[in-house]
């Protein structure tokens, strides 16, 4: 069994984190880098990650996450926040950044830019937000796999009030909306009812269909 698969077998959504244990910053940096390197549609990277370590802020977020203890027991809370809309400015920024990093451009690439500029900003803002949110989930998956590889526990959470978290973190003023949160920490195994339960997934025969 590959090391990655072994790590994925090890991970689970930890229900009790040890509040006394802090994830080293180098591990957090690698988890964040995995999310930053995740693929996104058209390479637009339409989300950001807010890393919350301030205990007072975590205490504000906890009741907006229905009292889930991991929010305050974690050492770092990653808030994945998607763009609230696709704008010409945001699209142009990513294309200009790519051109600057690659040292040039070409006609096909610029035609693709213009296609996005014609189509994306014209769509309904909620449609664009939902599209951006799906890209954030790709980053979430990369972060979770990286956390497992680093031996760090995490618990993905949709169970929170996005509008309230947006207000606490001032996200709307930045054109962002929270989508999913990810506490990072270390399991407190003797207090976690889930830790020793067998991981259950549907077998390949029910999950994978091959078209040859």
Steps between C-alpha positions, in 0.01 A plus 500: 500500500640840406590745773231742385228234515621398846471862615149526356406182684634661819307827468144555611289797598632546853223576748727593793820695457759548771490873572845483661674386182601747231571408139851620405498793261710315240233231476227761468699674228524178299127435542425852375744461212322181391173695489668785310634257241163330449356524148211736433280570200686714244775543762309790655550380859174669607528452875719597792580337833478689828707340776355572843716440809367775724313327783261790552397489135462121515270546800287735289482250216417197718132587571457576130624143436230355725738465794731249333791466740764448231469867408655611828711191573687520168828683471415644156162548336512523121208691352458439127340812354392516137473807280151644518508559123722486193597849391709628213753628751543159663521314169751748357710484815551125467574518127742789551671313783537193280645706216746668734612171653534327162664795331254547217170405346350372176190552290323186618551591865372853448200369307424278798525802733254690283261205495493495880463879515202478268324215678582493873421857618173489303370205702294531816721570803361202692579267209855632502531463877384138486753429227777661706389304807547172312857604427554566871403139570782382273737698722333353808565147375864581434536648849340195662723256314805708589392508865471121501846472349634730773330294775271792584133448579229710340124514483328658199190691605208640307302521823536871569324826419695646206351849526597521868855378436526744209409782739745390771788482251396798285483286187217672311698824488774303322258350248515158667249257649589213731429155360653238729723501808778260596632478858856363521635330811574168665241246607438441869448131443381399846212751475401446137222249442581473130873431514489119519203438276572331169512729198209404277479578131298341220692224322653569159227295329242753625718804460697466175364438152745425219414581141740307277 
